[in-house]
Coordinates of C-alpha atoms and ligand atoms in Angstrom, one line a residue:
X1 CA -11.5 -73.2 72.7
X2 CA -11.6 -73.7 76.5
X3 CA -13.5 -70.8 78.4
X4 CA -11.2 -68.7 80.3
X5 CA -11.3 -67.7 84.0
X6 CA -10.4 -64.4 86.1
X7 CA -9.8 -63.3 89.1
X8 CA -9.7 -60.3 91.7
X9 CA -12.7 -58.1 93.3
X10 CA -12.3 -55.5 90.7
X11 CA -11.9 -57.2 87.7
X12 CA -14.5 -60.1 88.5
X13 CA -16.6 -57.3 90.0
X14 CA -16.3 -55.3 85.9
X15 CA -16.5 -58.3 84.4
X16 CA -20.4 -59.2 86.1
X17 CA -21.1 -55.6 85.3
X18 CA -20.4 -56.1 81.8
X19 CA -22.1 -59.4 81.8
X20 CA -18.9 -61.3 80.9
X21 CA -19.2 -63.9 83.5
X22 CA -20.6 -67.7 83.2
X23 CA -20.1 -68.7 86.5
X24 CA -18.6 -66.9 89.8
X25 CA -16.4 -68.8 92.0
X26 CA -16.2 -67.6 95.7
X27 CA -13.6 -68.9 98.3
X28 CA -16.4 -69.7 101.5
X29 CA -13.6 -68.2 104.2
X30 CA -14.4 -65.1 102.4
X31 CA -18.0 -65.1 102.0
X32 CA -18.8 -62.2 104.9
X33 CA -17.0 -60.0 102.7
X34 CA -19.0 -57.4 102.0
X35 CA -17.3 -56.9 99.0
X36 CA -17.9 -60.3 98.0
X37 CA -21.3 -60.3 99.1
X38 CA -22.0 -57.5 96.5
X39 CA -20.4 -59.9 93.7
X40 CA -23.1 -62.5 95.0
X41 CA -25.9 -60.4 94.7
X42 CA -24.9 -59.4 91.7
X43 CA -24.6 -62.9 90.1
X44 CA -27.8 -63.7 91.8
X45 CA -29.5 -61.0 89.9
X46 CA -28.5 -62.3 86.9
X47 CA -28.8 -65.8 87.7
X48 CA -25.6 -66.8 87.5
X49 CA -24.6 -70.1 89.6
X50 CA -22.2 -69.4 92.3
X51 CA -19.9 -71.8 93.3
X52 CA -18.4 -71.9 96.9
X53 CA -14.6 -72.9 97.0
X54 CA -12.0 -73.4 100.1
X55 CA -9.8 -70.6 99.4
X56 CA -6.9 -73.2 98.7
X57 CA -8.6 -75.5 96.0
X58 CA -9.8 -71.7 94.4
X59 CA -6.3 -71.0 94.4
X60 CA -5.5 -74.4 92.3
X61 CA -8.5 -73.9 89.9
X62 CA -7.3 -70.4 89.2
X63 CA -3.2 -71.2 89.4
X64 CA -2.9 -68.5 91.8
X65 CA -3.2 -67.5 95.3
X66 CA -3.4 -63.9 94.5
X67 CA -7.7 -64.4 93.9
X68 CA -9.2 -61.9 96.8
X69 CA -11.8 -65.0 97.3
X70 CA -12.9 -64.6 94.2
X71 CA -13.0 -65.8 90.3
X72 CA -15.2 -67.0 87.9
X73 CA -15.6 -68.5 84.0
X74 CA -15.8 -65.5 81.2
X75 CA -18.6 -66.3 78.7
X76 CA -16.3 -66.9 75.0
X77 CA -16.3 -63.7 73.3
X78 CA -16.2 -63.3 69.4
X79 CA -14.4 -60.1 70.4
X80 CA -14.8 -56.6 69.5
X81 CA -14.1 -55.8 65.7
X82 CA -12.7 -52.3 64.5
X83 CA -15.0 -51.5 62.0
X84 CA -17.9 -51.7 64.7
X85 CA -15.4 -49.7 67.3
X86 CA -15.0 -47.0 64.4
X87 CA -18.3 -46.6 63.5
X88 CA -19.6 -45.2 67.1
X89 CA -16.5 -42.5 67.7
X90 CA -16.6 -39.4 66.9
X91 CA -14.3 -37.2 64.7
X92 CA -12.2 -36.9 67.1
X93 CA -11.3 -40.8 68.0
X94 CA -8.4 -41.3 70.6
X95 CA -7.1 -44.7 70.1
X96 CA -3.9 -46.9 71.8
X97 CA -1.9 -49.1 69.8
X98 CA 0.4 -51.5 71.9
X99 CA 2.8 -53.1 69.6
X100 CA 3.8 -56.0 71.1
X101 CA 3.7 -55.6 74.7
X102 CA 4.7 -58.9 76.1
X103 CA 4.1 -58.5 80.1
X104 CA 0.4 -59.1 81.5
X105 CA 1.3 -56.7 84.3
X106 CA 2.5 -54.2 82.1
X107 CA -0.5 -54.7 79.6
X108 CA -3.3 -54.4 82.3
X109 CA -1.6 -51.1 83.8
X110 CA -2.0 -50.0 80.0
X111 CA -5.8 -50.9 79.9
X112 CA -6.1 -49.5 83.2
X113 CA -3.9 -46.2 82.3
X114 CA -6.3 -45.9 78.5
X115 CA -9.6 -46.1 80.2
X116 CA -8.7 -43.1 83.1
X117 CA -7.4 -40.8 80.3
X118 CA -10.3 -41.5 78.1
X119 CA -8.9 -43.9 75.6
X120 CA -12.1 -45.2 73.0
X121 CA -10.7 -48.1 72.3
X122 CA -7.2 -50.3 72.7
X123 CA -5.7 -52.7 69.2
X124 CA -3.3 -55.4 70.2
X125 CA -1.5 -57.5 67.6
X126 CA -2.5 -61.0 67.7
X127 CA 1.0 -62.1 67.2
X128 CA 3.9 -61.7 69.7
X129 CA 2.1 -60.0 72.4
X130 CA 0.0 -61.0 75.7
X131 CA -3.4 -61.6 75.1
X132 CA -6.0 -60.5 77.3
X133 CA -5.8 -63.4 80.5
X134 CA -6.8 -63.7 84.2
X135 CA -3.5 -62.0 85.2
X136 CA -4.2 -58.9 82.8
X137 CA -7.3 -58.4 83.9
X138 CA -6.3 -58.3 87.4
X139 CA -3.9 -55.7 86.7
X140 CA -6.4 -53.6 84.9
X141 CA -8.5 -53.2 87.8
X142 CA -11.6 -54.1 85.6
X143 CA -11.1 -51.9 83.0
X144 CA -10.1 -54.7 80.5
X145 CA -13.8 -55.2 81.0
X146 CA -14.4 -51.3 80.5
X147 CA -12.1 -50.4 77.4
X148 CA -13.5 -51.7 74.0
X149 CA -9.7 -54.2 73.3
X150 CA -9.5 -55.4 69.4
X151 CA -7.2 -57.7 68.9
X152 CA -6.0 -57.8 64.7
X153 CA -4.5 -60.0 62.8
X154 CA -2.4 -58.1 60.7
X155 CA -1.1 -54.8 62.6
X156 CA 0.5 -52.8 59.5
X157 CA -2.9 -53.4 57.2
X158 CA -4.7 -51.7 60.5
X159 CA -2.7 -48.8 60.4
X160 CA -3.2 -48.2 57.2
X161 CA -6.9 -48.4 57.2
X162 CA -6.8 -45.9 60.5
X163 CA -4.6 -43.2 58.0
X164 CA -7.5 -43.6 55.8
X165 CA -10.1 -43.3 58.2
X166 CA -8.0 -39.9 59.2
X167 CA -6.6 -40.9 62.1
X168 CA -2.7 -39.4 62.5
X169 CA -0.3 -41.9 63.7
X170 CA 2.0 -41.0 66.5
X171 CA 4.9 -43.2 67.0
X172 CA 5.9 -43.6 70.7
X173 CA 10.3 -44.3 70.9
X174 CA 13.2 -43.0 72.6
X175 CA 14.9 -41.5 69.5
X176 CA 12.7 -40.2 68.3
X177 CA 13.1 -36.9 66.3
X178 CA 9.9 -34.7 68.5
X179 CA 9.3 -33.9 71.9
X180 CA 6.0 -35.2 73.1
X181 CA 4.9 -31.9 74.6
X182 CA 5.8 -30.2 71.5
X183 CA 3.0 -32.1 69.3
X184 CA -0.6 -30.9 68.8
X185 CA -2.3 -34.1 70.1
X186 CA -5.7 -32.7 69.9
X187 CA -6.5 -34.4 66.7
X188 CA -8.3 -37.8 65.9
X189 CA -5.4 -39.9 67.5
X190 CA -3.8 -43.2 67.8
X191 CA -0.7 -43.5 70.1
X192 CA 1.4 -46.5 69.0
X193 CA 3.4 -47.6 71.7
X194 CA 6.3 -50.2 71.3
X195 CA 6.8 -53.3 73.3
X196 CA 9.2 -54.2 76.1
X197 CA 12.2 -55.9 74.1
X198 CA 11.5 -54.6 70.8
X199 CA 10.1 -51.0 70.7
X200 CA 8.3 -50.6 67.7
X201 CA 8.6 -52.9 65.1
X202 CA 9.9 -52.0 61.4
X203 CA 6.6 -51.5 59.8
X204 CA 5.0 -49.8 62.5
X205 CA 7.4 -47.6 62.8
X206 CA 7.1 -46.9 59.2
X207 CA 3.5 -46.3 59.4
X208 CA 4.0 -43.5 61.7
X209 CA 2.9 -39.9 60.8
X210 CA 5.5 -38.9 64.1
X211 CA 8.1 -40.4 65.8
X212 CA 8.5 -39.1 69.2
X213 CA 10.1 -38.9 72.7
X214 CA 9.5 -38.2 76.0
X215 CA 12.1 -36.1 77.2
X216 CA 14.1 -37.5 80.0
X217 CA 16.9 -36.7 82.1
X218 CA 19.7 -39.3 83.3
X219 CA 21.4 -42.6 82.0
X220 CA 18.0 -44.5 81.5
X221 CA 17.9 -45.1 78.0
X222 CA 14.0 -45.8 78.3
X223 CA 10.9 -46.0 80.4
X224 CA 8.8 -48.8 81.5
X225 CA 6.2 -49.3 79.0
X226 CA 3.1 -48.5 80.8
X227 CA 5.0 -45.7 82.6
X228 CA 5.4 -44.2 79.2
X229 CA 1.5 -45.1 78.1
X230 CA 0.4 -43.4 81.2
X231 CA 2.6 -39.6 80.3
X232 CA 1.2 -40.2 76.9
X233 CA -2.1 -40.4 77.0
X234 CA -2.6 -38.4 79.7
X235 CA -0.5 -35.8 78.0
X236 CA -2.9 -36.3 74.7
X237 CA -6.2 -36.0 77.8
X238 CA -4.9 -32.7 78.7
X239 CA -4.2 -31.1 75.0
X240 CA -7.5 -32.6 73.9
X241 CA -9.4 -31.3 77.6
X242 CA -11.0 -34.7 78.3
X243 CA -9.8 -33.6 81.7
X244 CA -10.8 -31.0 83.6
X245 CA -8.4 -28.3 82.7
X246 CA -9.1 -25.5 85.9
X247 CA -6.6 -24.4 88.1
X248 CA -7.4 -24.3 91.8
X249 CA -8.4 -21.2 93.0
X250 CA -5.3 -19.1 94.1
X251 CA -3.0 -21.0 92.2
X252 CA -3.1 -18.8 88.8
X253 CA -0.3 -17.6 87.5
X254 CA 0.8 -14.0 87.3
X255 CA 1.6 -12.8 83.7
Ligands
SAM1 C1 10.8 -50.4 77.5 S1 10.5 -49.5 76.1 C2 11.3 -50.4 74.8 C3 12.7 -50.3 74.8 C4 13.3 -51.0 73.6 N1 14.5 -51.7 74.0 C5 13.5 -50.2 72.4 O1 14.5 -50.4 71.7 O2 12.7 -49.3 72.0 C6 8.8 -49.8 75.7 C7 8.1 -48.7 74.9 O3 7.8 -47.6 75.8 C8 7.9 -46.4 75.1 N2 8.9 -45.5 75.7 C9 9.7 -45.8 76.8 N3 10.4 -44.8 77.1 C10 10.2 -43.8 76.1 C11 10.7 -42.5 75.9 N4 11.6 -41.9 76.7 N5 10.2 -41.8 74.8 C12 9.2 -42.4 74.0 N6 8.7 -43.6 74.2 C13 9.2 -44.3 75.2 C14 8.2 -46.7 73.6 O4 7.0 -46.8 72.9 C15 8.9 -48.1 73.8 O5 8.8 -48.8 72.6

Protein backbone atom coordinates (compact mmCIF):
# COMPACT_ATOMS: atom_id res chain seq x y z
CA UNK A 1 0.00 0.00 0.00
CA UNK A 2 1.44 3.45 -0.96
CA UNK A 3 1.92 5.88 2.11
CA UNK A 4 -0.51 8.63 2.01
CA UNK A 5 0.14 12.49 2.17
CA UNK A 6 -1.77 15.63 3.73
CA UNK A 7 -1.96 18.87 3.62
CA UNK A 8 -2.93 22.27 5.46
CA UNK A 9 -1.43 24.05 8.67
CA UNK A 10 -3.94 22.45 10.95
CA UNK A 11 -4.17 19.17 9.86
CA UNK A 12 -0.34 18.69 9.17
CA UNK A 13 0.15 20.70 12.30
CA UNK A 14 -2.42 17.55 14.32
CA UNK A 15 -1.08 15.15 12.46
CA UNK A 16 2.98 15.93 13.93
CA UNK A 17 1.27 16.25 17.20
CA UNK A 18 -0.02 12.93 17.03
CA UNK A 19 3.12 11.61 15.62
CA UNK A 20 1.44 10.55 12.31
CA UNK A 21 3.90 12.13 10.00
CA UNK A 22 7.02 10.47 8.08
CA UNK A 23 8.23 13.29 6.39
CA UNK A 24 7.01 17.21 6.30
CA UNK A 25 7.09 18.94 3.04
CA UNK A 26 7.35 22.82 3.19
CA UNK A 27 6.88 25.18 0.19
CA UNK A 28 10.42 27.52 0.78
CA UNK A 29 8.24 30.96 -0.32
CA UNK A 30 6.60 30.09 2.88
CA UNK A 31 9.25 29.30 5.17
CA UNK A 32 9.08 32.79 7.35
CA UNK A 33 5.79 31.66 8.37
CA UNK A 34 5.71 31.64 11.68
CA UNK A 35 3.19 29.15 11.55
CA UNK A 36 5.26 27.05 9.43
CA UNK A 37 8.16 27.62 11.38
CA UNK A 38 6.37 26.01 14.45
CA UNK A 39 5.68 22.87 12.12
CA UNK A 40 9.55 22.89 11.55
CA UNK A 41 10.49 22.92 14.90
CA UNK A 42 8.23 20.51 15.62
CA UNK A 43 9.47 17.93 13.04
CA UNK A 44 12.89 18.85 14.09
CA UNK A 45 12.17 17.72 17.58
CA UNK A 46 11.16 14.63 16.47
CA UNK A 47 13.66 14.20 13.88
CA UNK A 48 11.71 14.10 11.10
CA UNK A 49 13.41 15.14 7.58
CA UNK A 50 11.93 18.29 6.16
CA UNK A 51 11.86 18.76 2.79
CA UNK A 52 11.85 22.30 1.16
CA UNK A 53 9.50 22.60 -1.98
CA UNK A 54 8.69 25.63 -4.56
CA UNK A 55 5.22 26.17 -3.67
CA UNK A 56 4.24 25.10 -7.39
CA UNK A 57 5.99 21.57 -7.57
CA UNK A 58 4.36 21.14 -3.66
CA UNK A 59 1.21 21.84 -5.33
CA UNK A 60 1.91 18.90 -8.04
CA UNK A 61 3.19 16.39 -5.39
CA UNK A 62 0.10 17.01 -3.38
CA UNK A 63 -2.57 17.43 -6.54
CA UNK A 64 -3.59 20.57 -5.04
CA UNK A 65 -2.92 24.19 -4.71
CA UNK A 66 -5.00 24.55 -1.68
CA UNK A 67 -1.55 23.22 0.72
CA UNK A 68 -0.90 26.63 3.06
CA UNK A 69 2.94 25.78 2.18
CA UNK A 70 2.66 22.78 3.79
CA UNK A 71 2.32 18.75 3.54
CA UNK A 72 3.91 15.85 4.36
CA UNK A 73 3.90 11.61 4.25
CA UNK A 74 1.48 9.94 7.08
CA UNK A 75 3.34 7.00 8.66
CA UNK A 76 0.79 3.64 7.41
CA UNK A 77 -1.52 3.05 10.12
CA UNK A 78 -2.96 -0.53 11.07
CA UNK A 79 -5.88 1.68 12.21
CA UNK A 80 -7.76 1.92 15.32
CA UNK A 81 -9.87 -1.25 16.11
CA UNK A 82 -13.28 -1.14 18.11
CA UNK A 83 -12.65 -3.48 20.58
CA UNK A 84 -9.53 -1.43 21.74
CA UNK A 85 -11.83 1.99 21.27
CA UNK A 86 -14.56 0.22 23.59
CA UNK A 87 -12.44 -1.02 26.14
CA UNK A 88 -11.17 2.69 27.38
CA UNK A 89 -14.92 4.48 27.41
CA UNK A 90 -16.79 4.78 29.97
CA UNK A 91 -20.47 3.62 30.56
CA UNK A 92 -21.56 6.28 29.12
CA UNK A 93 -19.79 5.99 25.43
CA UNK A 94 -20.95 8.73 22.82
CA UNK A 95 -20.20 7.34 19.47
CA UNK A 96 -20.96 8.64 15.51
CA UNK A 97 -21.79 6.32 12.91
CA UNK A 98 -21.57 7.79 9.28
CA UNK A 99 -23.29 5.45 6.95
CA UNK A 100 -21.97 6.03 3.93
CA UNK A 101 -21.02 9.56 3.67
CA UNK A 102 -19.53 9.98 0.22
CA UNK A 103 -18.12 13.77 0.19
CA UNK A 104 -14.51 14.35 1.84
CA UNK A 105 -15.71 17.92 2.60
CA UNK A 106 -18.68 16.78 4.22
CA UNK A 107 -16.84 13.85 6.08
CA UNK A 108 -14.06 16.13 7.62
CA UNK A 109 -16.71 18.77 8.77
CA UNK A 110 -18.20 15.58 10.47
CA UNK A 111 -14.81 14.66 12.22
CA UNK A 112 -14.40 18.19 12.91
CA UNK A 113 -18.16 18.68 14.22
CA UNK A 114 -17.60 14.92 16.63
CA UNK A 115 -14.45 15.97 18.23
CA UNK A 116 -15.94 19.82 19.45
CA UNK A 117 -19.14 18.08 20.88
CA UNK A 118 -17.13 15.40 22.57
CA UNK A 119 -17.58 12.50 20.26
CA UNK A 120 -15.19 9.18 21.71
CA UNK A 121 -14.85 7.75 18.72
CA UNK A 122 -16.18 7.89 14.84
CA UNK A 123 -17.10 4.07 12.63
CA UNK A 124 -17.14 4.46 8.92
CA UNK A 125 -18.06 1.64 6.69
CA UNK A 126 -15.28 0.47 4.55
CA UNK A 127 -17.51 0.09 1.59
CA UNK A 128 -19.26 2.91 -0.25
CA UNK A 129 -17.98 5.77 1.64
CA UNK A 130 -14.85 8.33 1.60
CA UNK A 131 -12.06 7.11 3.41
CA UNK A 132 -10.01 9.16 5.48
CA UNK A 133 -7.59 11.31 2.61
CA UNK A 134 -5.55 14.48 2.28
CA UNK A 135 -8.76 16.39 1.37
CA UNK A 136 -10.67 15.03 4.68
CA UNK A 137 -8.20 15.88 6.72
CA UNK A 138 -8.04 19.32 5.61
CA UNK A 139 -11.55 19.82 6.22
CA UNK A 140 -11.32 18.41 9.73
CA UNK A 141 -9.04 21.03 10.74
CA UNK A 142 -6.74 18.28 12.41
CA UNK A 143 -9.23 16.54 14.21
CA UNK A 144 -9.11 13.48 11.92
CA UNK A 145 -5.86 13.25 13.70
CA UNK A 146 -7.79 13.97 17.15
CA UNK A 147 -10.95 11.65 17.00
CA UNK A 148 -10.18 7.91 17.42
CA UNK A 149 -11.87 6.92 13.28
CA UNK A 150 -12.53 2.96 12.91
CA UNK A 151 -13.18 2.04 9.85
CA UNK A 152 -15.30 -1.79 9.76
CA UNK A 153 -15.84 -4.12 7.42
CA UNK A 154 -19.14 -5.16 7.93
CA UNK A 155 -21.38 -2.16 9.25
CA UNK A 156 -24.67 -4.25 10.36
CA UNK A 157 -22.40 -7.08 12.46
CA UNK A 158 -21.04 -3.62 14.27
CA UNK A 159 -24.19 -2.53 15.27
CA UNK A 160 -25.10 -5.40 16.57
CA UNK A 161 -22.17 -5.90 18.73
CA UNK A 162 -22.64 -2.06 20.00
CA UNK A 163 -26.58 -3.20 21.15
CA UNK A 164 -24.78 -5.86 23.01
CA UNK A 165 -22.29 -3.81 24.44
CA UNK A 166 -25.44 -1.47 25.57
CA UNK A 167 -25.10 1.10 23.47
CA UNK A 168 -28.86 2.42 22.06
CA UNK A 169 -28.93 3.10 18.48
CA UNK A 170 -30.39 6.30 17.20
CA UNK A 171 -31.17 6.47 13.64
CA UNK A 172 -30.65 9.90 12.08
CA UNK A 173 -33.60 10.49 8.82
CA UNK A 174 -36.08 12.85 7.66
CA UNK A 175 -39.13 10.64 8.31
CA UNK A 176 -38.53 9.65 10.84
CA UNK A 177 -41.29 8.93 13.48
CA UNK A 178 -39.38 11.22 16.76
CA UNK A 179 -38.36 14.61 17.20
CA UNK A 180 -34.74 14.90 18.01
CA UNK A 181 -35.32 17.15 20.95
CA UNK A 182 -37.89 14.94 22.19
CA UNK A 183 -35.34 11.87 22.91
CA UNK A 184 -33.39 11.32 26.17
CA UNK A 185 -29.86 11.34 24.59
CA UNK A 186 -28.08 11.14 27.80
CA UNK A 187 -27.41 7.50 27.51
CA UNK A 188 -24.41 5.40 26.18
CA UNK A 189 -24.99 6.65 22.51
CA UNK A 190 -24.29 6.06 18.90
CA UNK A 191 -25.83 8.57 16.36
CA UNK A 192 -26.06 6.82 13.03
CA UNK A 193 -26.22 9.26 10.39
CA UNK A 194 -27.10 8.45 6.72
CA UNK A 195 -25.08 9.40 3.69
CA UNK A 196 -25.60 12.05 1.02
CA UNK A 197 -27.55 10.02 -1.78
CA UNK A 198 -28.80 7.29 0.18
CA UNK A 199 -29.77 8.17 3.86
CA UNK A 200 -29.43 5.23 5.76
CA UNK A 201 -29.21 2.06 4.30
CA UNK A 202 -31.83 -0.92 4.81
CA UNK A 203 -30.06 -2.77 7.55
CA UNK A 204 -28.93 0.09 9.34
CA UNK A 205 -31.91 1.42 9.49
CA UNK A 206 -33.25 -1.74 10.82
CA UNK A 207 -30.72 -1.89 13.50
CA UNK A 208 -31.94 1.32 14.95
CA UNK A 209 -33.44 1.45 18.48
CA UNK A 210 -35.02 5.15 17.06
CA UNK A 211 -35.61 6.61 14.01
CA UNK A 212 -35.63 10.28 14.23
CA UNK A 213 -35.91 13.84 12.71
CA UNK A 214 -34.92 17.14 13.06
CA UNK A 215 -37.67 19.18 12.83
CA UNK A 216 -37.58 21.67 10.02
CA UNK A 217 -39.60 24.31 8.54
CA UNK A 218 -40.00 24.96 4.61
CA UNK A 219 -39.79 22.93 1.21
CA UNK A 220 -36.22 21.36 2.01
CA UNK A 221 -36.87 17.87 2.23
CA UNK A 222 -33.38 17.44 4.02
CA UNK A 223 -30.25 18.95 5.46
CA UNK A 224 -26.75 18.83 4.44
CA UNK A 225 -25.20 15.96 6.16
CA UNK A 226 -22.75 17.43 8.39
CA UNK A 227 -25.22 20.33 9.02
CA UNK A 228 -27.43 17.63 10.48
CA UNK A 229 -24.20 15.81 12.44
CA UNK A 230 -23.39 19.09 13.85
CA UNK A 231 -27.50 19.81 15.50
CA UNK A 232 -27.11 16.24 16.50
CA UNK A 233 -24.42 15.87 18.44
CA UNK A 234 -24.29 18.94 19.77
CA UNK A 235 -27.98 18.43 20.77
CA UNK A 236 -26.76 14.82 22.46
CA UNK A 237 -23.49 17.48 24.20
CA UNK A 238 -26.06 19.52 25.81
CA UNK A 239 -28.61 16.59 27.18
CA UNK A 240 -25.55 14.64 28.30
CA UNK A 241 -23.75 18.27 29.79
CA UNK A 242 -20.36 17.67 28.15
CA UNK A 243 -20.83 21.41 27.62
CA UNK A 244 -21.05 23.90 29.89
CA UNK A 245 -24.68 24.19 30.63
CA UNK A 246 -24.69 27.95 32.66
CA UNK A 247 -26.61 30.71 31.53
CA UNK A 248 -24.90 34.16 31.51
CA UNK A 249 -25.49 36.15 34.26
CA UNK A 250 -28.79 38.26 33.69
CA UNK A 251 -30.03 36.18 31.21
CA UNK A 252 -32.24 33.66 33.48
CA UNK A 253 -35.46 33.23 32.88
CA UNK A 254 -38.42 34.26 35.03
CA UNK A 255 -40.79 31.38 36.02
C1 LIG B 1 -28.60 14.75 2.67
S1 LIG B 1 -29.31 13.70 3.82
C2 LIG B 1 -29.80 12.30 2.87
C3 LIG B 1 -30.98 12.51 2.03
C4 LIG B 1 -31.32 11.25 1.30
N1 LIG B 1 -31.77 11.57 0.00
C5 LIG B 1 -32.35 10.39 2.03
O1 LIG B 1 -33.15 9.81 1.35
O2 LIG B 1 -32.31 10.26 3.26
C6 LIG B 1 -27.96 13.00 4.69
C7 LIG B 1 -28.25 12.55 6.09
O3 LIG B 1 -28.38 13.69 6.95
C8 LIG B 1 -29.31 13.41 7.98
N2 LIG B 1 -30.40 14.38 7.88
C9 LIG B 1 -30.51 15.42 7.03
N3 LIG B 1 -31.62 16.12 7.29
C10 LIG B 1 -32.24 15.52 8.33
C11 LIG B 1 -33.43 15.78 9.08
N4 LIG B 1 -34.23 16.81 8.83
N5 LIG B 1 -33.74 14.95 10.09
C12 LIG B 1 -32.94 13.89 10.39
N6 LIG B 1 -31.80 13.61 9.73
C13 LIG B 1 -31.45 14.40 8.71
C14 LIG B 1 -29.77 11.97 7.78
O4 LIG B 1 -29.01 11.10 8.57
C15 LIG B 1 -29.52 11.76 6.30
O5 LIG B 1 -29.37 10.40 5.98
Amino acid sequence: MSKESLYGIHAVSAALDAEELLELWVAVERRADERIALLVQKAAEQCLPVQEWRSSALGRKLNTGRHQGVGGLLRDFPGQDLETILAQLNDRGFLLVLDGVLDPHNLGACLRSAEAAGVDAVILPGDNACPVNATVRKASAGSASRVPVCTVTNLSRTLSSLQEAGFWLVGMAGEGSRSLYALDLDMPLVMVMGGEEKGLRRLTREHCDYLAHIPMMGAIESLNVSVATGICLFEAARQRRNLSPARPAGQEKSA
